[in-house]
Structure formats: structure tokens, C-alpha cells
CSV table of C-alpha atoms and ligand atoms in Angstrom, one decimal:
chain,number,residue,atom,x,y,z
A,162,MET,CA,13.9,12.0,-0.2
A,163,LYS,CA,14.6,10.0,3.0
A,164,GLU,CA,16.7,6.9,3.0
A,165,ILE,CA,16.6,3.7,5.0
A,166,ILE,CA,20.1,2.7,6.1
A,167,ILE,CA,20.7,-1.0,6.6
A,168,LYS,CA,23.5,-2.2,8.9
A,169,ASN,CA,24.8,-5.7,9.3
A,170,PRO,CA,23.6,-6.9,12.7
A,171,TYR,CA,26.9,-8.7,13.4
A,172,THR,CA,29.5,-6.1,12.3
A,173,LEU,CA,27.3,-3.0,12.4
A,174,ASP,CA,28.8,-2.0,9.0
A,175,ILE,CA,26.5,-0.2,6.6
A,176,VAL,CA,25.3,-2.7,4.0
A,177,GLY,CA,23.4,-0.3,1.9
A,178,SER,CA,20.5,2.1,1.8
A,179,ILE,CA,17.2,2.5,0.0
A,180,ALA,CA,15.1,5.5,-0.7
A,181,THR,CA,11.7,5.9,0.8
A,182,THR,CA,8.9,6.0,-1.8
A,183,PRO,CA,7.2,9.3,-2.5
A,184,GLN,CA,3.4,9.3,-2.6
A,185,ILE,CA,3.5,10.5,-6.2
A,186,THR,CA,5.2,7.3,-7.3
A,187,ILE,CA,2.5,5.2,-5.6
A,188,ASP,CA,-0.3,7.3,-7.2
A,189,LYS,CA,1.3,7.0,-10.7
A,190,PHE,CA,1.7,3.2,-10.2
A,191,ILE,CA,-1.9,2.8,-9.1
A,192,ASP,CA,-3.1,4.8,-12.1
A,193,SER,CA,-1.0,2.8,-14.6
A,194,ALA,CA,-1.7,-0.5,-13.0
A,195,LEU,CA,-5.4,0.0,-13.1
A,196,LYS,CA,-5.3,0.8,-16.8
A,197,PHE,CA,-3.0,-2.1,-17.5
A,198,GLN,CA,-4.7,-5.2,-18.8
A,199,SER,CA,-1.9,-7.8,-18.6
A,200,PRO,CA,-1.4,-9.2,-22.1
A,201,LEU,CA,0.8,-12.1,-20.7
A,202,ASN,CA,-0.6,-15.5,-21.2
A,203,ARG,CA,0.3,-18.5,-19.0
A,204,TYR,CA,3.2,-19.5,-21.2
A,205,GLN,CA,4.7,-16.0,-21.1
A,206,ARG,CA,4.4,-15.7,-17.4
A,207,ALA,CA,6.0,-19.1,-17.0
A,208,GLU,CA,8.8,-18.0,-19.2
A,209,ILE,CA,9.4,-14.9,-17.0
A,210,PHE,CA,9.6,-17.1,-13.9
A,211,LYS,CA,12.0,-19.5,-15.7
A,212,ASN,CA,14.2,-16.5,-16.5
A,213,VAL,CA,14.1,-15.4,-12.8
A,214,HIS,CA,15.1,-19.0,-11.8
A,215,LEU,CA,18.0,-18.9,-14.2
A,216,LEU,CA,19.2,-15.5,-13.0
A,217,LEU,CA,18.9,-16.4,-9.3
A,218,GLU,CA,20.6,-19.8,-9.7
A,219,THR,CA,23.5,-18.1,-11.5
A,220,ASP,CA,23.6,-15.3,-8.8
A,221,LYS,CA,22.9,-17.4,-5.7
A,222,ASN,CA,26.2,-16.7,-4.0
A,223,TYR,CA,25.5,-12.9,-4.2
A,224,ALA,CA,21.9,-13.4,-3.1
A,225,ALA,CA,22.9,-15.5,-0.1
A,226,LYS,CA,25.6,-13.0,0.9
A,227,LEU,CA,23.1,-10.2,0.7
A,228,ILE,CA,20.7,-12.0,3.0
A,229,THR,CA,23.4,-12.7,5.5
A,230,GLN,CA,24.7,-9.1,5.4
A,231,GLU,CA,21.2,-7.7,5.9
A,232,THR,CA,19.9,-10.1,8.5
A,233,GLY,CA,22.9,-11.6,10.3
A,234,ILE,CA,21.6,-15.2,9.8
A,235,SER,CA,24.3,-17.8,9.0
A,236,ILE,CA,25.4,-18.1,5.4
A,237,ASN,CA,24.1,-21.7,5.4
A,238,ASP,CA,20.7,-20.5,6.4
A,239,SER,CA,20.9,-17.9,3.5
A,240,TYR,CA,21.8,-20.6,1.0
A,241,TYR,CA,18.8,-22.6,2.2
A,242,GLU,CA,16.6,-19.5,1.8
A,243,VAL,CA,17.7,-19.1,-1.8
A,244,SER,CA,17.1,-22.7,-2.5
A,245,ARG,CA,13.5,-22.3,-1.2
A,246,VAL,CA,12.9,-19.4,-3.5
A,247,LEU,CA,14.2,-21.4,-6.5
A,248,ASN,CA,11.7,-24.1,-5.5
A,249,VAL,CA,8.9,-21.6,-5.2
A,250,LEU,CA,9.6,-20.5,-8.8
A,251,THR,CA,9.7,-24.1,-10.1
A,252,LEU,CA,6.5,-25.0,-8.4
A,253,ALA,CA,4.8,-21.8,-9.5
A,254,ILE,CA,5.7,-22.6,-13.1
A,255,ALA,CA,4.3,-26.1,-12.7
A,256,GLU,CA,1.1,-24.8,-11.1
A,257,LEU,CA,0.7,-22.1,-13.8
A,258,LEU,CA,0.9,-24.7,-16.5
A,259,THR,CA,-1.6,-27.1,-14.9
A,260,GLU,CA,-5.2,-26.6,-15.8
A,261,ARG,CA,-7.5,-26.9,-12.8
A,262,ASN,CA,-10.8,-25.6,-14.1
A,263,ASP,CA,-13.8,-27.8,-13.5
A,264,ILE,CA,-16.6,-28.8,-15.8
A,265,LEU,CA,-19.6,-30.0,-13.8
A,266,GLU,CA,-22.7,-31.8,-15.1
A,267,SER,CA,-26.1,-30.5,-13.9
A,268,ASP,CA,-28.3,-33.5,-14.4
A,269,ILE,CA,-27.7,-34.5,-10.8
A,270,SER,CA,-30.7,-32.8,-9.2
A,271,PRO,CA,-34.4,-33.2,-9.9
A,272,ASN,CA,-36.0,-30.5,-12.2
A,273,ILE,CA,-32.7,-29.3,-13.6
A,274,ALA,CA,-32.3,-29.4,-17.3
A,275,GLU,CA,-29.2,-30.8,-18.8
A,276,ARG,CA,-26.5,-28.0,-18.7
A,277,LYS,CA,-22.8,-27.8,-18.2
A,278,VAL,CA,-21.3,-25.7,-15.4
A,279,LEU,CA,-17.8,-24.4,-16.1
A,280,THR,CA,-15.6,-22.8,-13.5
A,281,TYR,CA,-12.5,-20.6,-14.3
A,282,ARG,CA,-10.3,-18.2,-12.4
A,283,THR,CA,-9.8,-14.5,-13.2
A,284,PRO,CA,-7.3,-12.1,-11.8
A,285,LEU,CA,-8.6,-9.4,-9.4
A,286,LYS,CA,-9.8,-6.2,-10.9
A,287,GLY,CA,-8.0,-4.2,-8.3
A,288,ILE,CA,-4.4,-4.2,-6.9
A,289,VAL,CA,-2.9,-6.6,-4.3
A,290,TYR,CA,-1.1,-4.9,-1.4
A,291,ALA,CA,1.4,-7.4,0.0
A,292,ILE,CA,3.2,-6.7,3.3
A,293,THR,CA,6.1,-9.1,4.4
A,294,PRO,CA,8.2,-9.6,7.5
A,295,PHE,CA,12.0,-9.7,7.9
A,296,ASN,CA,12.6,-13.3,8.8
A,297,HIS,CA,12.6,-14.8,5.3
A,298,PRO,CA,13.6,-11.7,3.4
A,299,ILE,CA,13.3,-13.2,-0.1
A,300,ASN,CA,11.2,-16.3,0.4
A,301,GLN,CA,8.3,-14.4,2.1
A,302,VAL,CA,8.3,-11.9,-0.7
A,303,ALA,CA,8.3,-14.8,-3.2
A,304,HIS,CA,5.5,-16.5,-1.5
A,305,LYS,CA,3.3,-13.4,-1.7
A,306,ILE,CA,4.2,-11.9,-5.1
A,307,ILE,CA,4.9,-15.0,-7.3
A,308,PRO,CA,1.4,-16.5,-7.0
A,309,ALA,CA,-0.1,-13.0,-7.4
A,310,LEU,CA,1.9,-12.3,-10.6
A,311,ALA,CA,1.4,-15.9,-11.8
A,312,THR,CA,-2.3,-15.2,-11.8
A,313,ASN,CA,-1.8,-12.0,-13.7
A,314,ASN,CA,-2.4,-9.6,-10.8
A,315,ARG,CA,-0.8,-6.2,-10.2
A,316,VAL,CA,1.0,-5.9,-6.9
A,317,ILE,CA,2.3,-3.3,-4.5
A,318,LEU,CA,4.9,-4.8,-2.2
A,319,LYS,CA,5.8,-3.4,1.2
A,320,ALA,CA,8.7,-5.5,2.5
A,321,SER,CA,10.1,-5.2,6.0
A,322,GLU,CA,12.1,-2.0,6.5
A,323,LYS,CA,14.7,-4.3,8.2
A,324,THR,CA,15.3,-6.2,4.9
A,325,PRO,CA,14.5,-4.0,2.0
A,326,LEU,CA,17.7,-4.7,0.0
A,327,SER,CA,16.9,-8.4,-0.4
A,328,ALA,CA,13.3,-7.6,-1.4
A,329,GLN,CA,14.4,-5.0,-4.0
A,330,TYR,CA,17.0,-7.4,-5.3
A,331,PHE,CA,14.3,-10.0,-6.0
A,332,CYS,CA,12.0,-7.4,-7.6
A,333,ASP,CA,14.8,-6.3,-9.9
A,334,LEU,CA,15.3,-9.9,-11.0
A,335,LEU,CA,11.7,-10.0,-12.0
A,336,PHE,CA,12.0,-6.9,-14.1
A,337,SER,CA,15.3,-8.2,-15.6
A,338,ALA,CA,13.4,-11.3,-16.5
A,339,GLY,CA,10.8,-9.4,-18.4
A,340,LEU,CA,8.0,-8.5,-15.9
A,341,PRO,CA,6.1,-5.4,-17.1
A,342,ARG,CA,6.7,-2.4,-14.7
A,343,GLU,CA,2.9,-2.0,-14.5
A,344,MET,CA,2.6,-5.2,-12.6
A,345,LEU,CA,4.8,-4.6,-9.6
A,346,LEU,CA,5.9,-1.7,-7.4
A,347,SER,CA,8.0,-2.2,-4.3
A,348,ILE,CA,7.6,0.6,-1.8
A,349,TYR,CA,9.6,1.7,1.3
A,350,GLY,CA,8.9,4.0,4.2
A,351,ASP,CA,7.0,4.3,7.4
A,352,PRO,CA,4.8,1.2,7.5
A,353,ILE,CA,1.9,2.9,9.3
A,354,SER,CA,1.7,5.9,7.0
A,355,LEU,CA,1.9,3.7,4.0
A,356,TYR,CA,-0.7,1.4,5.3
A,357,LYS,CA,-3.1,4.2,6.2
A,358,TYR,CA,-2.7,5.7,2.7
A,359,LEU,CA,-3.0,2.4,0.8
A,360,SER,CA,-5.9,1.1,2.8
A,361,SER,CA,-7.8,4.3,2.0
A,362,GLN,CA,-7.4,3.6,-1.8
A,363,SER,CA,-10.4,1.8,-3.4
A,364,ALA,CA,-7.9,0.4,-6.0
A,365,ILE,CA,-6.6,-2.0,-3.4
A,366,GLU,CA,-8.8,-5.1,-3.6
A,367,LEU,CA,-6.7,-7.5,-1.4
A,368,ILE,CA,-4.4,-7.0,1.5
A,369,SER,CA,-2.0,-9.9,2.1
A,370,PHE,CA,0.0,-9.6,5.3
A,371,THR,CA,2.6,-11.8,7.0
A,372,GLY,CA,4.0,-10.7,10.2
A,373,GLY,CA,3.4,-10.4,14.0
A,374,VAL,CA,0.0,-10.7,15.7
A,375,SER,CA,-0.2,-7.1,16.9
A,376,VAL,CA,0.4,-5.6,13.5
A,377,GLY,CA,-1.9,-8.2,11.9
A,378,LYS,CA,-4.7,-7.1,14.2
A,379,TYR,CA,-4.0,-3.4,13.5
A,380,ILE,CA,-4.3,-4.2,9.8
A,381,ALA,CA,-7.5,-6.3,10.3
A,382,ASN,CA,-9.2,-3.5,12.3
A,383,ARG,CA,-8.5,-1.0,9.5
A,384,SER,CA,-8.8,-3.1,6.3
A,385,GLY,CA,-12.3,-2.1,5.4
A,386,TYR,CA,-14.4,-4.2,3.0
A,387,ARG,CA,-11.9,-6.1,1.1
A,388,ARG,CA,-10.2,-9.5,0.9
A,389,LEU,CA,-7.7,-10.1,3.7
A,390,ILE,CA,-5.0,-12.7,4.2
A,391,LEU,CA,-3.3,-12.8,7.5
A,392,GLU,CA,-0.3,-15.1,8.3
A,393,LEU,CA,0.7,-14.3,11.8
A,394,GLY,CA,2.9,-15.5,14.7
A,395,GLY,CA,3.2,-18.9,16.3
A,396,ASN,CA,3.9,-20.6,19.6
A,397,ASP,CA,4.6,-24.0,18.1
A,398,PRO,CA,5.4,-27.0,20.3
A,399,LEU,CA,7.4,-30.1,19.6
A,400,ILE,CA,5.6,-32.9,21.6
A,401,ILE,CA,7.7,-35.8,22.8
A,402,PHE,CA,5.9,-38.9,24.2
A,403,ALA,CA,7.7,-41.5,26.4
A,404,ASP,CA,7.9,-44.1,23.6
A,405,ALA,CA,9.9,-41.7,21.4
A,406,ASP,CA,13.4,-42.4,20.1
A,407,LEU,CA,15.0,-39.6,22.2
A,408,GLU,CA,18.1,-39.2,20.1
A,409,THR,CA,16.0,-38.4,17.0
A,410,ALA,CA,13.6,-36.2,19.0
A,411,ALA,CA,16.5,-34.2,20.5
A,412,GLU,CA,17.9,-33.6,17.0
A,413,LEU,CA,14.5,-32.3,15.9
A,414,VAL,CA,14.5,-30.0,18.9
A,415,VAL,CA,17.8,-28.3,18.0
A,416,GLN,CA,17.0,-28.1,14.3
A,417,GLY,CA,13.6,-26.6,15.0
A,418,SER,CA,14.8,-24.2,17.6
A,419,TYR,CA,17.9,-22.7,16.1
A,420,LYS,CA,17.7,-22.8,12.3
A,421,ASN,CA,17.4,-19.2,11.0
A,422,SER,CA,18.5,-18.1,14.5
A,423,GLY,CA,15.1,-19.3,15.8
A,424,GLN,CA,13.4,-16.7,13.8
A,425,ARG,CA,10.7,-18.7,12.0
A,426,CYS,CA,6.9,-18.4,12.6
A,427,THR,CA,7.1,-22.2,13.0
A,428,ALA,CA,10.3,-22.4,15.0
A,429,ILE,CA,9.9,-24.6,18.1
A,430,LYS,CA,8.9,-22.2,20.8
A,431,ARG,CA,8.1,-24.9,23.4
A,432,VAL,CA,9.2,-28.5,23.9
A,433,LEU,CA,6.5,-30.5,25.7
A,434,VAL,CA,8.0,-33.8,26.9
A,435,HIS,CA,6.5,-36.6,28.9
A,436,GLU,CA,7.9,-36.4,32.5
A,437,ASP,CA,9.2,-39.9,32.4
A,438,VAL,CA,11.8,-39.1,29.7
A,439,ALA,CA,12.3,-35.3,30.4
A,440,ASP,CA,15.7,-35.6,32.1
A,441,GLU,CA,17.2,-37.8,29.5
A,442,LEU,CA,15.8,-35.7,26.6
A,443,THR,CA,17.0,-32.5,28.2
A,444,GLU,CA,20.6,-33.9,28.6
A,445,LEU,CA,20.6,-34.8,24.9
A,446,VAL,CA,19.3,-31.4,23.9
A,447,VAL,CA,21.9,-29.6,25.9
A,448,ASP,CA,24.6,-31.8,24.4
A,449,LYS,CA,23.4,-31.1,20.8
A,450,THR,CA,22.9,-27.4,21.5
A,451,ARG,CA,26.7,-27.0,22.1
A,452,SER,CA,27.3,-27.5,18.3
A,453,TRP,CA,25.0,-24.5,17.5
A,454,ARG,CA,27.2,-21.9,19.2
A,455,ALA,CA,26.4,-18.6,17.5
A,456,GLY,CA,29.2,-16.7,15.8
A,457,ASP,CA,30.4,-15.0,12.6
A,458,PRO,CA,27.5,-15.5,10.2
A,459,PHE,CA,29.9,-15.7,7.2
A,460,ASP,CA,31.9,-18.6,8.7
A,461,GLU,CA,30.5,-21.7,7.0
A,462,THR,CA,31.5,-23.9,9.9
A,463,ILE,CA,29.2,-21.9,12.3
A,464,LYS,CA,25.6,-23.0,12.3
A,465,MET,CA,24.0,-19.9,13.7
A,466,GLY,CA,24.4,-16.1,13.3
A,467,THR,CA,22.7,-13.2,15.0
A,468,VAL,CA,19.0,-12.3,15.4
A,469,ILE,CA,17.8,-9.4,13.5
A,470,ASP,CA,19.1,-6.6,15.8
A,471,GLU,CA,20.3,-5.9,19.3
A,472,ASN,CA,16.8,-4.8,20.4
A,473,ALA,CA,15.3,-8.1,19.5
A,474,ALA,CA,18.2,-9.9,21.3
A,475,ARG,CA,17.6,-7.8,24.4
A,476,VAL,CA,13.8,-8.7,24.5
A,477,ILE,CA,14.7,-12.4,24.4
A,478,GLU,CA,17.4,-12.0,27.0
A,479,TYR,CA,15.0,-10.2,29.3
A,480,ARG,CA,12.4,-13.0,28.9
A,481,ILE,CA,15.1,-15.6,29.7
A,482,GLU,CA,16.0,-13.7,32.9
A,483,GLU,CA,12.4,-13.3,33.9
A,484,ALA,CA,11.8,-17.1,33.4
A,485,ILE,CA,14.9,-17.9,35.5
A,486,ALA,CA,13.7,-15.5,38.2
A,487,GLN,CA,10.3,-17.3,38.2
A,488,GLY,CA,11.9,-20.7,38.7
A,489,ALA,CA,13.0,-22.0,35.3
A,490,ARG,CA,16.5,-23.6,35.3
A,491,LEU,CA,19.2,-22.5,32.9
A,492,ARG,CA,20.8,-25.5,31.3
A,493,TYR,CA,22.8,-23.9,28.6
A,494,GLY,CA,23.5,-20.5,26.9
A,495,HIS,CA,22.1,-17.2,28.0
A,496,GLN,CA,25.0,-15.0,26.8
A,497,ARG,CA,24.5,-12.0,24.5
A,498,SER,CA,26.9,-9.8,22.6
A,499,GLY,CA,25.0,-7.1,20.6
A,500,ALA,CA,22.6,-9.1,18.4
A,501,LEU,CA,24.5,-12.3,18.9
A,502,LEU,CA,22.5,-14.5,21.2
A,503,GLN,CA,23.8,-17.9,22.3
A,504,PRO,CA,21.3,-20.8,21.9
A,505,THR,CA,19.7,-21.2,25.3
A,506,VAL,CA,18.1,-24.2,26.9
A,507,LEU,CA,15.7,-23.8,29.9
A,508,ASP,CA,13.9,-26.6,31.8
A,509,LYS,CA,11.4,-26.4,34.6
A,510,VAL,CA,9.5,-23.9,32.5
A,511,THR,CA,5.8,-23.4,33.3
A,512,SER,CA,3.0,-22.4,31.0
A,513,THR,CA,2.5,-19.0,32.5
A,514,MET,CA,6.1,-17.6,31.9
A,515,SER,CA,6.3,-15.0,29.2
A,516,ILE,CA,9.0,-17.0,27.5
A,517,VAL,CA,6.2,-19.3,26.3
A,518,THR,CA,3.1,-17.2,26.6
A,519,GLU,CA,4.5,-14.7,24.1
A,520,GLU,CA,6.1,-15.6,20.8
A,521,THR,CA,9.9,-15.6,21.7
A,522,PHE,CA,11.5,-15.1,18.2
A,523,GLY,CA,15.0,-16.4,18.7
A,524,PRO,CA,17.2,-19.3,19.6
A,525,VAL,CA,15.6,-20.5,22.9
A,526,THR,CA,14.4,-24.0,23.9
A,527,PRO,CA,12.0,-23.8,26.8
A,528,ILE,CA,11.3,-27.4,28.1
A,529,LEU,CA,7.9,-28.1,29.8
A,530,THR,CA,6.7,-31.5,31.0
A,531,PHE,CA,3.3,-33.3,31.0
A,532,SER,CA,2.1,-36.6,32.4
A,533,LYS,CA,-1.3,-37.2,30.8
A,534,VAL,CA,-2.7,-36.7,27.3
A,535,ASP,CA,-5.5,-34.3,28.5
A,536,GLU,CA,-2.9,-32.2,30.3
A,537,LEU,CA,-0.8,-32.1,27.1
A,538,ILE,CA,-3.8,-31.1,24.9
A,539,ASN,CA,-4.6,-28.3,27.3
A,540,LEU,CA,-1.0,-27.1,27.2
A,541,VAL,CA,-1.0,-27.0,23.4
A,542,ASN,CA,-4.4,-25.4,23.0
A,543,ASN,CA,-4.2,-23.0,26.0
A,544,THR,CA,-2.4,-20.3,24.0
A,545,LYS,CA,-3.5,-17.5,21.8
A,546,TYR,CA,-1.7,-19.1,18.8
A,547,GLY,CA,-2.6,-22.0,16.5
A,548,LEU,CA,0.0,-22.4,13.8
A,549,SER,CA,1.7,-25.8,13.7
A,550,ALA,CA,3.1,-28.6,16.0
A,551,GLY,CA,5.4,-31.6,15.7
A,552,VAL,CA,5.0,-34.8,17.5
A,553,CYS,CA,7.4,-37.7,18.3
A,554,THR,CA,5.7,-40.9,19.0
A,555,TYR,CA,5.1,-44.3,17.3
A,556,ARG,CA,1.6,-44.6,18.7
A,557,MET,CA,-1.1,-44.0,16.1
A,558,ASP,CA,-3.8,-43.7,18.8
A,559,LEU,CA,-2.0,-40.6,20.2
A,560,ILE,CA,-1.4,-39.2,16.7
A,561,THR,CA,-5.1,-39.4,15.8
A,562,THR,CA,-6.2,-37.9,19.2
A,563,LEU,CA,-3.9,-35.0,18.7
A,564,ALA,CA,-4.9,-34.5,15.0
A,565,LYS,CA,-8.6,-34.3,16.2
A,566,GLN,CA,-8.1,-32.2,19.3
A,567,LEU,CA,-5.4,-29.7,18.6
A,568,HIS,CA,-6.5,-26.2,17.4
A,569,ILE,CA,-3.7,-25.7,14.9
A,570,GLY,CA,-3.1,-25.5,11.1
A,571,THR,CA,-0.6,-28.3,10.7
A,572,LEU,CA,0.6,-31.4,12.7
A,573,ASN,CA,3.8,-33.0,11.6
A,574,VAL,CA,4.6,-36.5,12.9
A,575,TRP,CA,8.3,-37.1,13.5
A,576,GLU,CA,9.2,-33.7,12.1
A,577,VAL,CA,9.7,-30.2,13.3
A,578,PRO,CA,6.5,-28.0,13.4
A,579,GLY,CA,8.0,-26.0,10.5
A,580,PHE,CA,8.2,-28.9,8.0
A,581,ARG,CA,6.5,-27.9,4.8
A,582,THR,CA,7.0,-27.9,1.1
A,583,GLU,CA,6.5,-24.7,-0.8
A,584,LEU,CA,3.3,-26.3,-2.2
A,585,SER,CA,1.9,-27.4,1.1
A,586,PRO,CA,-1.2,-25.5,2.3
A,587,PHE,CA,0.2,-23.5,5.1
A,588,GLY,CA,-1.4,-21.2,7.7
A,589,GLY,CA,-2.8,-21.1,11.2
A,590,VAL,CA,-6.0,-20.4,13.2
A,591,LYS,CA,-6.7,-18.3,16.3
A,592,ASN,CA,-4.1,-15.5,16.6
A,593,SER,CA,-1.9,-17.2,14.0
A,594,GLY,CA,-4.3,-16.4,11.1
A,595,LEU,CA,-7.8,-16.5,9.8
A,596,GLY,CA,-7.6,-20.1,8.5
A,597,ILE,CA,-6.9,-19.0,5.0
A,598,LYS,CA,-3.9,-21.0,3.7
A,599,GLU,CA,-0.9,-19.9,1.7
A,600,GLY,CA,1.5,-22.2,-0.2
A,601,ILE,CA,1.7,-21.9,-4.0
A,602,ARG,CA,-1.5,-23.9,-4.8
A,603,GLU,CA,-3.7,-22.2,-2.2
A,604,SER,CA,-2.3,-18.8,-3.0
A,605,PHE,CA,-3.3,-19.1,-6.6
A,606,LYS,CA,-6.9,-19.4,-5.3
A,607,ASN,CA,-6.5,-16.5,-2.9
A,608,TYR,CA,-5.4,-14.1,-5.7
A,609,THR,CA,-8.2,-14.9,-8.1
A,610,ASN,CA,-11.9,-14.8,-8.4
A,611,LEU,CA,-13.7,-18.1,-9.2
A,612,GLN,CA,-16.2,-17.4,-12.0
A,613,THR,CA,-18.9,-19.7,-13.2
A,614,LEU,CA,-20.3,-20.1,-16.7
A,615,THR,CA,-23.2,-22.4,-17.4
A,616,LEU,CA,-24.0,-23.6,-20.9
A,617,PRO,CA,-27.3,-25.1,-22.3
A,618,TRP,CA,-25.8,-28.5,-23.3
B,887,NAD,P1,6.1,-7.2,12.0
B,887,NAD,O1,4.6,-7.5,12.3
B,887,NAD,O2,6.8,-6.4,12.9
B,887,NAD,O3,6.3,-6.6,10.5
B,887,NAD,C1,5.8,-7.2,9.4
B,887,NAD,C2,5.5,-6.2,8.3
B,887,NAD,O4,4.5,-5.3,8.7
B,887,NAD,C3,6.7,-5.3,8.0
B,887,NAD,O5,6.8,-5.1,6.6
B,887,NAD,C4,6.4,-4.0,8.7
B,887,NAD,O6,7.1,-2.9,8.1
B,887,NAD,C5,4.9,-3.9,8.6
B,887,NAD,N1,4.3,-3.1,9.6
B,887,NAD,C6,4.7,-2.8,10.8
B,887,NAD,N2,3.7,-2.0,11.5
B,887,NAD,C7,2.7,-1.9,10.6
B,887,NAD,C8,1.5,-1.2,10.7
B,887,NAD,N3,1.1,-0.6,11.8
B,887,NAD,N4,0.7,-1.3,9.6
B,887,NAD,C9,1.0,-1.9,8.5
B,887,NAD,N5,2.2,-2.6,8.3
B,887,NAD,C10,3.0,-2.6,9.4
B,887,NAD,O7,6.8,-8.7,11.9
B,887,NAD,P2,8.3,-9.0,11.8
B,887,NAD,O8,9.0,-8.7,13.1
B,887,NAD,O9,8.9,-8.4,10.5
B,887,NAD,O10,8.3,-10.5,11.5
B,887,NAD,C11,8.2,-11.5,12.5
B,887,NAD,C12,6.8,-12.0,12.7
B,887,NAD,O11,6.2,-12.5,11.5
B,887,NAD,C13,6.7,-13.1,13.7
B,887,NAD,O12,5.6,-12.9,14.5
B,887,NAD,C14,6.5,-14.3,12.9
B,887,NAD,O13,5.9,-15.4,13.5
B,887,NAD,C15,5.6,-13.8,11.8
B,887,NAD,N6,5.7,-14.6,10.6
B,887,NAD,C16,4.6,-15.3,10.3
B,887,NAD,C17,4.6,-16.2,9.2
B,887,NAD,C18,3.4,-17.1,8.8
B,887,NAD,O14,3.3,-17.5,7.7
B,887,NAD,N7,2.4,-17.3,9.7
B,887,NAD,C19,5.7,-16.3,8.4
B,887,NAD,C20,6.8,-15.5,8.8
B,887,NAD,C21,6.8,-14.7,9.8
């Protein structure tokens, strides 16, 4: 049996290894999962999640350390990640215990006798195949599998091969908390072979994928006739109008660009600032960026660790160099040591440079300017992506214009594009996704069938 070896991106020490999953294990799981009618009622499922919450709360130092060892992100980012997972569990319990079934009257149309229409949700008959990315190694897993298990589904999880240890840790917590083995299998191995095999199985009723656009499209093209959830990449702007309080706006820029080493689907990938205030804003951003110097991820005084690996850092470094060669001006950063990439500020960036046409998944702040609202709307919409945006202005007329005209999933006023609660409906359009939202409440809908029963009174 082959093993996946995980190295810490900062020290390159081996963190651990995990065995790839043989096909026989997958086949046996599918067989037993299909036969398994989950006997767990809502109360029992909520109790399992409460146990997981308790276990994770007690073990949060270990969990945060594991995330930092595996990903190289700062320990502060890892504690934040764990706190999000705890919140996912709390909200899933609340959602699970909240009844949302409708009873509709039918005497609302001519010629229809008096009847009652009841709606209720049932788990899928088949199995959910969930595929997750590296950048939130436990929270992404939690966002996929907790709503699926809460609604009594059976799940095969294929977490990123870059962060399998965090994923397996979370699955083990679920089993320790009482989850039946027939409800969850976590698999590891070559993602393409696993996908080819599982997408050929009629037992898989739903594929739920979070990751990059190219893999998402690969999956969509081969998913066949089954339900598909795609949560893909982003190219999110923070928009800053001339009336904005620039100190607050600059703080949002650095928070949105560098948290999690810039590796969030909703990280700020472009700053679009009105030309009248661009110089002042850029100075403030450069000044604030100094305090985000990347370093030892385990040092709690350091705000930013590494990106996921040296290859990822090199791609970003190349794009920065290309942008500079094409006329962008380096204002801060652009140093790399292995996977450690210093936060980098570029101004005089144009909308055709690869640093902003592609999703640059790291700590880079490219600053572009606009003069008119129409020009701004074109800048935002003229990209393949449509996930989220943030806007800094006090003018309601501008906010309503943007809300109507931007082709995106979420607009946050005076917040980073990535602001959300774990309950918020979340997801994008265009290359960022099919418009199907995640977030705990929406996911409960995604992982169930809505059935209708009508009664003659
Ligand atoms: P990725 O697309 O490289 O990998 C995601 C997952 O897909 C991994 O588990 C990987 O093993 C698997 N995979 C790779 N090739 C596959 C194939 N051919 N068939 C089936 N599965 C395959 O993404 P990543 O680098 O791990 O994560 C970063 C990306 O995820 C970014 O683009 C980011 O924007 C996106 N993301 C999106 C959201 C969202 O909610 N929209 C959230 C987090 C991350």
C-alpha cells in the first residue's frame, strides 16, 4: 500500500503520512453504506455533533498545531480555523433541531378542493462524494460533511492530498463521538483515478466539490446525470471610492489580502481604488503591510506563515515578476525563501496582467485605479470569476448600483469580500460556481430531497 508523506512547508520536516485507500475498501464501504438505513434521529445526530464539539474544544491546541504543521499557515490562522469549525458544529446542531417543514393550504386557486400540502426533506438514497481543497483543511471538510451527516446521508470524503492529516483527524473525532462507520469513509490517493472510479459508480448520487476552476470543470464534464455542487475559485476585489475613510479601508486591504497567507477563495485578489485617493491609500497599505512580514508559523507574534508549498510560491513569484516587467510598480515585498513569500504590494497594475486575470492564491495586493462608476463595474465584471466583493463607501446610491450590476455571489459593504458567517448562504457565479450556495442552512437543502405529501383535509 502506498503512502502520502506530508512535510511541513516551513521546516520541510516530515509531519506524518497516510496510506492510500485500496479499491476494495471503497467497494466494501459502498456496499455497507447502501444497505445502511441510518437509525439516528435528529436528537442523536445533534448529540454526536455536541460530542465532537467537546472533543475539539478540549483538543484545540493539538488541532491548531496540526493545521500549522501541515499547511505552514500561522498558528493564529489555525486557531481561527478551529474556532470556525466549532461554530459550524454549533450552528449545525441548531439547524438540525429547527423544524423547517411547510404546511401549505390549497384553497388558494379556483377549482381546487380543500387539501393540505406538506413538505418534508429526506436524505439521498445514494452516497455523497465530497472533494475538498487544502486551504481550510478542517473547515472545508466540516462545511461539506457536517450538513451531509446532519441530514442522515452517507459520505465518501476525498480531502486534499496536501492536507490529509487534518481531514483524517476530524473524521476520527466524528467516529470517537459515535458516528456509525457506515456513514463516512475518508479516502486518499491519486485524485484523478479516484474520481474516475467513483464517478462511474451509480451509488454516488451527489458530487460536492470545492477547489480550483480547472478541476471543477474537469469534474463537471465527467459527472454524468447526478446532482453537482461546485464551489470554485475567485478573483475578488475590494472597491474603494473617493469618499471612503482610507485608514479603515487600508486595514481591510491587509486583512483581506494576507490572512491565511492569502489562500482563501475570497481573499482580496484586486484592490480597485478611485484615482483621486489611490496614492494616499497605497501609502497606507504599504505601511500596514510591514507588520505582516512572513516568518516562523509557530511564532505567535508573526501574523503570516508560508503558502502551501514552494511550487505555489514560485508561481506567485513568477506572476509578480511578469507584472513588474509589464509596467506594474513594486511598492513592498517580493522576496521568497522556499514556501515563505513576503506580502507584496504592487500598484500601476492593469486588468490584463496575469496577476489579476488568474486567481493568484497568495499574499499579494495588486492595486488598480478607476475614475468612473461604469469603468469600475466593467473592471469587476470583466473577469471569468464571480464570487464576492467588498466595497468601502458611505454612498447608498453607489452601493445599490453595485448590488444591481455586479455579477457576483456576495457584496459586503465596509467589509472584506470574505466576510461571512458559517450560516450565510455562500457561493459564486460564472467560473466561481453554478450559483448553488453552501453555508450550513443552504447545504441542508443541497443534501436532501424535498418531498411533498398532500392530504384531503
Ligand atoms: P484543487 O482544485 O487543486 O484541488 C481540490 C481538490 O480536488 C483536492 O482534493 C484535489 O485532490 C482534487 N482533485 C485534483 N484534481 C482532480 C481531478 N482531476 N478530479 C477530481 N479531483 C481532483 O484546489 P486546491 O489548490 O486544493 O484549493 C485551492 C482552490 O480552491 C482555489 O482555487 C480556491 O479559490 C478554491 N476554493 C474555493 C472555495 C469556495 O467556496 N468557492 C473555498 C475554498 C477554496
